[in-house]
Structures are given as structure tokens and as C-alpha cells.
Amino acid sequence: MNTTAPSRRGSLRDFYEDPAVPVASGTPRSLRQARMLAAALGTAGTAPRTVLDIGCGDGSAAATAAPLLTGHRIVGVDWSQDALKRARTRLPYAVRGELTGPGLPFTTASVDAVLFSEVVEHLVDPDAALDEIRRILRPGGHLMLSTPNLAAWYNRGLLLAGVQPVFSEVSLRAIHGRPGREVVGHLRLYTARALREFVAAAGFEVVRLEGAPFHGVPRPLRALDRLACARPSLASILLLHARKT
């Protein structure tokens, strides 16, 4: 099945500025990730922590996490003006920033935690992105990264059948050779092992890796997808907690 993507194709930046491009992920992933971060940060007490949601999209993930991070300061960051406009309806703070070029508008070692949810797979230069995140994090600061799993349980079967894996894309204009209907601009995909190695090589200590379900799995298969979360290497979504060393 071929599904036409948004009509604006002048550049990758134009693609992500198009309002028709999805900018939100499923709630189950957001909740699992927020619980991991809340456990790492603890209660706010008299010293609230600063948490950046980098690539916040429409702000729905940060808004989902907010009740679990009471007392902490959550700031949404995105490069898309359209996404920021929507995020500001859900978040008290949302600013424009980029992980490359001039970098993020935050001083070195000024941030306690970063939510990096379904962003790394969209990046041309993920190494530079982790370098910039490491720069702004305080020593011991937390990175909560989530990304689709190339080796998800169903992708293993699809590859054996000669079908393009879910989450992978060969075009910004249409879906070719795999199930699904939305073109979302994935450039890179990770297995659990590759993600661990990639993050560790960027100067982080991997604390924990969990799995999360994918909201796009057909309803009859969702129970199986939830069961797969017990083995992160088979799960649809990888949730990684790391600390700046």
C-alpha cells in the first residue's frame, strides 16, 4: 500500500514543519518513560529540577508526564514553529531550539534531565545531538531516550518474509514495501544492543533499558505486543535511562 505524504517536500525541515506530519507518540510509552524519570528524580522538595522535553512536538508527552513530575520544571523544546504553537497550549514553557548548528539555548551543565522521546530516529547527525545533550546536562544528569526497535518481535518475522520492517522508511513521499499508512521521516533505527552501545559511546552510563508497546499495532495483536515488553530486545519501543558520567 502506498500512502502519500504531505505535499511540502522542499527539505527535511519543511517536512517536519508541515502540520500534517504526526508529532505525538502513544500515551503508554509516555507514561512508562515518565515513571522511569520520576523514580530517578525523586520528589521535588525545595529544589525543583529542570527537565527538558527535547523534540516535544505538540507537548502531549510532556503533559502526560507532568502529573508524575509534580514540583519539577518541565520545558518543551522543538525546532518546528507549528509544533511549538500546539505545545504552548499544554505546557507553561516551550522554546525553540536545535541540537545542531547553534545548539540549544541553555548554558552548559544547567539541566537536570532530558526527555528525548522518538527523536533520535529522525536525526541526520545523532552523535552531535547526544554531544549537545551531554553538554547541557549537569554531572549525573538523566537522559530518558525512547526510540522504535528495529528488532521488534514482528519485524523479525517481516524480514524473514522479505518485507520492509515497520518503522523503517525509504521515502518521505510514500510508504513502500511495509505495513503502515503514515510517513513520519525515520532516518535511523536501533536494536537494543546498538542503542546501548551508541549511548555509552557518547559518554553516558546506561542505567536501565525497558520496553514499551506501540500504539500502531493492530488491535488483535496488542496483548502480544504488551507481553513482548518483558523482553526489551523484542519490544516495539525501547526506553533507555542513562546518566551523564
mmCIF file of C-alpha atoms in Angstrom:
data_model
loop_
_atom_site.group_PDB
_atom_site.id
_atom_site.type_symbol
_atom_site.label_atom_id
_atom_site.label_comp_id
_atom_site.label_asym_id
_atom_site.label_seq_id
_atom_site.Cartn_x
_atom_site.Cartn_y
_atom_site.Cartn_z
ATOM 1 C CA MET A 1 0.000 0.000 0.000
ATOM 2 C CA ASN A 2 1.347 3.435 -0.960
ATOM 3 C CA THR A 3 0.269 6.393 1.152
ATOM 4 C CA THR A 4 1.054 9.896 0.002
ATOM 5 C CA ALA A 5 2.893 12.091 2.494
ATOM 6 C CA PRO A 6 2.471 15.853 2.973
ATOM 7 C CA SER A 7 2.866 17.948 -0.163
ATOM 8 C CA ARG A 8 5.718 20.173 1.071
ATOM 9 C CA ARG A 9 8.988 18.493 0.076
ATOM 10 C CA GLY A 10 11.473 21.328 -0.266
ATOM 11 C CA SER A 11 13.697 19.966 2.522
ATOM 12 C CA LEU A 12 13.673 17.741 5.586
ATOM 13 C CA ARG A 13 12.995 20.866 7.656
ATOM 14 C CA ASP A 14 9.954 21.659 5.519
ATOM 15 C CA PHE A 15 8.739 18.099 6.049
ATOM 16 C CA TYR A 16 8.718 18.474 9.833
ATOM 17 C CA GLU A 17 7.164 21.938 9.687
ATOM 18 C CA ASP A 18 4.159 20.516 7.830
ATOM 19 C CA PRO A 19 1.134 20.350 10.186
ATOM 20 C CA ALA A 20 0.089 17.042 8.615
ATOM 21 C CA VAL A 21 3.205 15.230 9.866
ATOM 22 C CA PRO A 22 2.469 13.382 13.148
ATOM 23 C CA VAL A 23 4.299 14.888 16.136
ATOM 24 C CA ALA A 24 2.913 12.797 19.011
ATOM 25 C CA SER A 25 3.501 9.221 20.160
ATOM 26 C CA GLY A 26 1.292 6.930 22.178
ATOM 27 C CA THR A 27 0.346 7.548 25.796
ATOM 28 C CA PRO A 28 1.529 4.145 27.126
ATOM 29 C CA ARG A 29 5.107 4.924 26.099
ATOM 30 C CA SER A 30 4.923 8.419 27.604
ATOM 31 C CA LEU A 31 3.632 7.077 30.920
ATOM 32 C CA ARG A 32 6.283 4.371 31.187
ATOM 33 C CA GLN A 33 9.025 6.843 30.419
ATOM 34 C CA ALA A 34 7.634 9.382 32.891
ATOM 35 C CA ARG A 35 7.549 6.759 35.657
ATOM 36 C CA MET A 36 11.194 5.932 34.990
ATOM 37 C CA LEU A 37 12.140 9.608 35.216
ATOM 38 C CA ALA A 38 10.034 10.241 38.331
ATOM 39 C CA ALA A 39 11.761 7.344 40.095
ATOM 40 C CA ALA A 40 15.175 8.732 39.096
ATOM 41 C CA LEU A 41 14.464 12.330 40.175
ATOM 42 C CA GLY A 42 12.506 11.625 43.345
ATOM 43 C CA THR A 43 10.320 14.268 44.959
ATOM 44 C CA ALA A 44 10.951 17.914 44.121
ATOM 45 C CA GLY A 45 11.217 19.108 47.729
ATOM 46 C CA THR A 46 12.686 22.595 47.986
ATOM 47 C CA ALA A 47 14.872 22.175 44.907
ATOM 48 C CA PRO A 48 12.782 21.553 41.765
ATOM 49 C CA ARG A 49 14.712 20.018 38.866
ATOM 50 C CA THR A 50 14.716 21.334 35.312
ATOM 51 C CA VAL A 51 13.502 18.755 32.785
ATOM 52 C CA LEU A 52 13.733 19.414 29.052
ATOM 53 C CA ASP A 53 11.486 17.575 26.629
ATOM 54 C CA ILE A 54 13.646 17.886 23.505
ATOM 55 C CA GLY A 55 11.611 17.359 20.365
ATOM 56 C CA CYS A 56 8.455 17.964 22.383
ATOM 57 C CA GLY A 57 6.193 18.011 19.332
ATOM 58 C CA ASP A 58 2.706 19.075 20.331
ATOM 59 C CA GLY A 59 3.574 18.783 24.036
ATOM 60 C CA SER A 60 1.323 15.802 24.700
ATOM 61 C CA ALA A 61 4.121 13.561 26.035
ATOM 62 C CA ALA A 62 5.351 16.219 28.471
ATOM 63 C CA ALA A 63 1.767 16.951 29.528
ATOM 64 C CA THR A 64 1.262 13.238 30.206
ATOM 65 C CA ALA A 65 4.445 13.168 32.305
ATOM 66 C CA ALA A 66 3.698 16.357 34.250
ATOM 67 C CA PRO A 67 1.421 14.800 36.942
ATOM 68 C CA LEU A 68 4.227 12.338 37.779
ATOM 69 C CA LEU A 69 6.812 15.129 37.957
ATOM 70 C CA THR A 70 4.975 17.498 40.287
ATOM 71 C CA GLY A 71 7.175 20.314 41.523
ATOM 72 C CA HIS A 72 9.736 19.941 38.761
ATOM 73 C CA ARG A 73 10.073 22.460 35.936
ATOM 74 C CA ILE A 74 9.265 20.980 32.504
ATOM 75 C CA VAL A 75 10.352 22.896 29.400
ATOM 76 C CA GLY A 76 9.390 21.825 25.885
ATOM 77 C CA VAL A 77 11.940 22.317 23.106
ATOM 78 C CA ASP A 78 11.361 21.896 19.380
ATOM 79 C CA TRP A 79 12.566 23.371 16.097
ATOM 80 C CA SER A 80 9.113 23.286 14.461
ATOM 81 C CA GLN A 81 7.154 26.504 14.901
ATOM 82 C CA ASP A 82 3.920 24.649 14.211
ATOM 83 C CA ALA A 83 4.685 22.054 16.896
ATOM 84 C CA LEU A 84 5.618 24.767 19.407
ATOM 85 C CA LYS A 85 2.365 26.601 18.758
ATOM 86 C CA ARG A 86 0.478 23.444 19.748
ATOM 87 C CA ALA A 87 2.826 22.643 22.636
ATOM 88 C CA ARG A 88 2.194 26.042 24.251
ATOM 89 C CA THR A 89 -1.455 25.094 24.733
ATOM 90 C CA ARG A 90 -0.309 22.234 27.010
ATOM 91 C CA LEU A 91 2.952 23.418 28.593
ATOM 92 C CA PRO A 92 3.840 26.552 30.584
ATOM 93 C CA TYR A 93 7.252 26.732 28.878
ATOM 94 C CA ALA A 94 8.068 25.844 25.267
ATOM 95 C CA VAL A 95 11.056 27.304 23.423
ATOM 96 C CA ARG A 96 12.632 26.922 20.008
ATOM 97 C CA GLY A 97 15.954 25.133 19.852
ATOM 98 C CA GLU A 98 18.093 22.873 17.691
ATOM 99 C CA LEU A 99 20.513 20.096 18.514
ATOM 100 C CA THR A 100 22.849 21.056 15.695
ATOM 101 C CA GLY A 101 24.186 24.369 14.391
ATOM 102 C CA PRO A 102 23.952 26.987 17.128
ATOM 103 C CA GLY A 103 22.832 24.360 19.630
ATOM 104 C CA LEU A 104 20.239 24.526 22.394
ATOM 105 C CA PRO A 105 19.531 27.847 24.159
ATOM 106 C CA PHE A 106 20.753 26.565 27.536
ATOM 107 C CA THR A 107 24.071 27.033 29.295
ATOM 108 C CA THR A 108 26.492 24.191 29.928
ATOM 109 C CA ALA A 109 25.587 21.898 32.858
ATOM 110 C CA SER A 110 22.309 23.712 33.560
ATOM 111 C CA VAL A 111 19.720 20.942 33.113
ATOM 112 C CA ASP A 112 18.886 18.023 35.408
ATOM 113 C CA ALA A 113 17.117 15.696 32.980
ATOM 114 C CA VAL A 114 16.258 15.359 29.311
ATOM 115 C CA LEU A 115 13.306 13.551 27.787
ATOM 116 C CA PHE A 116 14.296 12.527 24.268
ATOM 117 C CA SER A 117 11.230 10.707 23.011
ATOM 118 C CA GLU A 118 11.130 9.314 19.480
ATOM 119 C CA VAL A 119 13.554 11.927 18.180
ATOM 120 C CA VAL A 120 16.887 10.203 17.590
ATOM 121 C CA GLU A 121 15.490 8.130 14.710
ATOM 122 C CA HIS A 122 14.727 11.362 12.818
ATOM 123 C CA LEU A 123 18.219 12.847 13.015
ATOM 124 C CA VAL A 124 20.850 13.153 10.322
ATOM 125 C CA ASP A 125 23.601 13.501 12.973
ATOM 126 C CA PRO A 126 22.570 11.699 16.179
ATOM 127 C CA ASP A 127 26.153 11.803 17.500
ATOM 128 C CA ALA A 128 26.136 15.618 17.554
ATOM 129 C CA ALA A 129 22.718 15.526 19.224
ATOM 130 C CA LEU A 130 23.948 13.410 22.139
ATOM 131 C CA ASP A 131 27.032 15.614 22.441
ATOM 132 C CA GLU A 132 24.773 18.657 22.819
ATOM 133 C CA ILE A 133 22.533 16.906 25.342
ATOM 134 C CA ARG A 134 25.575 15.878 27.340
ATOM 135 C CA ARG A 135 26.804 19.488 27.292
ATOM 136 C CA ILE A 136 23.656 20.918 28.880
ATOM 137 C CA LEU A 137 23.193 18.156 31.467
ATOM 138 C CA ARG A 138 24.660 18.555 34.920
ATOM 139 C CA PRO A 139 27.079 15.826 36.096
ATOM 140 C CA GLY A 140 24.932 12.824 36.941
ATOM 141 C CA GLY A 141 22.036 14.279 34.928
ATOM 142 C CA HIS A 142 19.466 11.910 33.465
ATOM 143 C CA LEU A 143 18.744 11.092 29.833
ATOM 144 C CA MET A 144 15.448 9.340 29.091
ATOM 145 C CA LEU A 145 15.566 8.259 25.468
ATOM 146 C CA SER A 146 12.916 6.320 23.586
ATOM 147 C CA THR A 147 13.021 5.058 20.013
ATOM 148 C CA PRO A 148 11.392 2.349 17.887
ATOM 149 C CA ASN A 149 13.045 -1.063 17.990
ATOM 150 C CA LEU A 150 14.318 -2.322 14.643
ATOM 151 C CA ALA A 151 14.314 -5.854 16.099
ATOM 152 C CA ALA A 152 10.725 -5.713 17.435
ATOM 153 C CA TRP A 153 9.093 -9.148 17.519
ATOM 154 C CA TYR A 154 7.011 -8.589 14.375
ATOM 155 C CA ASN A 155 9.897 -7.018 12.431
ATOM 156 C CA ARG A 156 11.869 -10.239 12.815
ATOM 157 C CA GLY A 157 9.062 -12.124 11.099
ATOM 158 C CA LEU A 158 8.598 -9.479 8.422
ATOM 159 C CA LEU A 159 12.281 -9.571 7.481
ATOM 160 C CA LEU A 160 12.185 -13.359 7.179
ATOM 161 C CA ALA A 161 9.277 -12.905 4.776
ATOM 162 C CA GLY A 162 11.191 -10.309 2.765
ATOM 163 C CA VAL A 163 9.026 -7.402 3.947
ATOM 164 C CA GLN A 164 10.421 -3.980 4.876
ATOM 165 C CA PRO A 165 10.394 -3.641 8.719
ATOM 166 C CA VAL A 166 7.844 -1.447 10.453
ATOM 167 C CA PHE A 167 9.310 1.969 11.460
ATOM 168 C CA SER A 168 11.757 1.937 8.521
ATOM 169 C CA GLU A 169 11.129 4.285 5.593
ATOM 170 C CA VAL A 170 12.665 4.535 2.146
ATOM 171 C CA SER A 171 10.890 7.748 1.093
ATOM 172 C CA LEU A 172 9.462 10.959 2.552
ATOM 173 C CA ARG A 173 6.652 10.837 -0.016
ATOM 174 C CA ALA A 174 5.061 7.419 0.418
ATOM 175 C CA ILE A 175 5.147 4.077 2.231
ATOM 176 C CA HIS A 176 6.839 1.382 0.154
ATOM 177 C CA GLY A 177 7.173 -2.299 0.953
ATOM 178 C CA ARG A 178 5.971 -2.351 4.557
ATOM 179 C CA PRO A 179 2.757 -2.216 6.606
ATOM 180 C CA GLY A 180 1.549 1.172 7.798
ATOM 181 C CA ARG A 181 -0.014 4.360 6.494
ATOM 182 C CA GLU A 182 1.959 7.304 7.895
ATOM 183 C CA VAL A 183 5.231 8.694 6.623
ATOM 184 C CA VAL A 184 6.995 10.201 9.637
ATOM 185 C CA GLY A 185 10.588 10.716 8.490
ATOM 186 C CA HIS A 186 12.587 7.965 10.193
ATOM 187 C CA LEU A 187 16.238 8.073 9.134
ATOM 188 C CA ARG A 188 17.888 5.735 11.670
ATOM 189 C CA LEU A 189 16.767 2.674 13.594
ATOM 190 C CA TYR A 190 18.312 0.866 16.571
ATOM 191 C CA THR A 191 18.265 -2.550 18.162
ATOM 192 C CA ALA A 192 18.548 -2.756 21.952
ATOM 193 C CA ARG A 193 22.226 -3.671 21.713
ATOM 194 C CA ALA A 194 23.032 -0.905 19.232
ATOM 195 C CA LEU A 195 21.236 1.711 21.337
ATOM 196 C CA ARG A 196 23.142 0.747 24.476
ATOM 197 C CA GLU A 197 26.474 0.914 22.676
ATOM 198 C CA PHE A 198 25.632 4.195 20.941
ATOM 199 C CA VAL A 199 24.629 5.966 24.162
ATOM 200 C CA ALA A 200 27.595 4.587 26.121
ATOM 201 C CA ALA A 201 29.999 5.753 23.403
ATOM 202 C CA ALA A 202 28.595 9.289 23.790
ATOM 203 C CA GLY A 203 29.741 9.448 27.423
ATOM 204 C CA PHE A 204 26.681 8.165 29.276
ATOM 205 C CA GLU A 205 26.267 5.313 31.729
ATOM 206 C CA VAL A 206 23.301 3.146 30.749
ATOM 207 C CA VAL A 207 21.228 2.591 33.894
ATOM 208 C CA ARG A 208 18.206 0.728 32.588
ATOM 209 C CA LEU A 209 16.526 -0.448 29.392
ATOM 210 C CA GLU A 210 12.820 -1.241 29.215
ATOM 211 C CA GLY A 211 10.274 -1.978 26.516
ATOM 212 C CA ALA A 212 7.010 -0.230 25.677
ATOM 213 C CA PRO A 213 4.110 -1.072 23.338
ATOM 214 C CA PHE A 214 3.447 0.670 20.034
ATOM 215 C CA HIS A 215 0.090 2.374 19.556
ATOM 216 C CA GLY A 216 0.081 1.443 15.862
ATOM 217 C CA VAL A 217 -0.012 -2.330 16.416
ATOM 218 C CA PRO A 218 -3.322 -3.788 15.159
ATOM 219 C CA ARG A 219 -5.819 -4.331 17.980
ATOM 220 C CA PRO A 220 -5.829 -8.182 17.818
ATOM 221 C CA LEU A 221 -2.041 -8.164 18.386
ATOM 222 C CA ARG A 222 -1.840 -5.584 21.176
ATOM 223 C CA ALA A 223 -1.890 -8.112 24.030
ATOM 224 C CA LEU A 224 1.072 -9.882 22.456
ATOM 225 C CA ASP A 225 2.841 -6.555 21.987
ATOM 226 C CA ARG A 226 2.411 -5.774 25.691
ATOM 227 C CA LEU A 227 3.793 -9.202 26.611
ATOM 228 C CA ALA A 228 6.860 -8.546 24.457
ATOM 229 C CA CYS A 229 7.720 -5.558 26.685
ATOM 230 C CA ALA A 230 9.031 -8.036 29.277
ATOM 231 C CA ARG A 231 11.953 -8.629 26.888
ATOM 232 C CA PRO A 232 13.103 -5.164 25.743
ATOM 233 C CA SER A 233 15.059 -6.661 22.835
ATOM 234 C CA LEU A 234 11.709 -7.826 21.396
ATOM 235 C CA ALA A 235 9.560 -4.835 22.381
ATOM 236 C CA SER A 236 8.147 -2.326 19.901
ATOM 237 C CA ILE A 237 9.670 0.690 21.649
ATOM 238 C CA LEU A 238 12.967 0.917 23.540
ATOM 239 C CA LEU A 239 13.045 3.063 26.705
ATOM 240 C CA LEU A 240 16.560 3.806 27.866
ATOM 241 C CA HIS A 241 17.634 5.582 31.075
ATOM 242 C CA ALA A 242 21.207 6.818 31.121
ATOM 243 C CA ARG A 243 23.239 9.226 33.264
ATOM 244 C CA LYS A 244 25.944 11.681 32.293
ATOM 245 C CA THR A 245 29.271 10.380 33.509
#
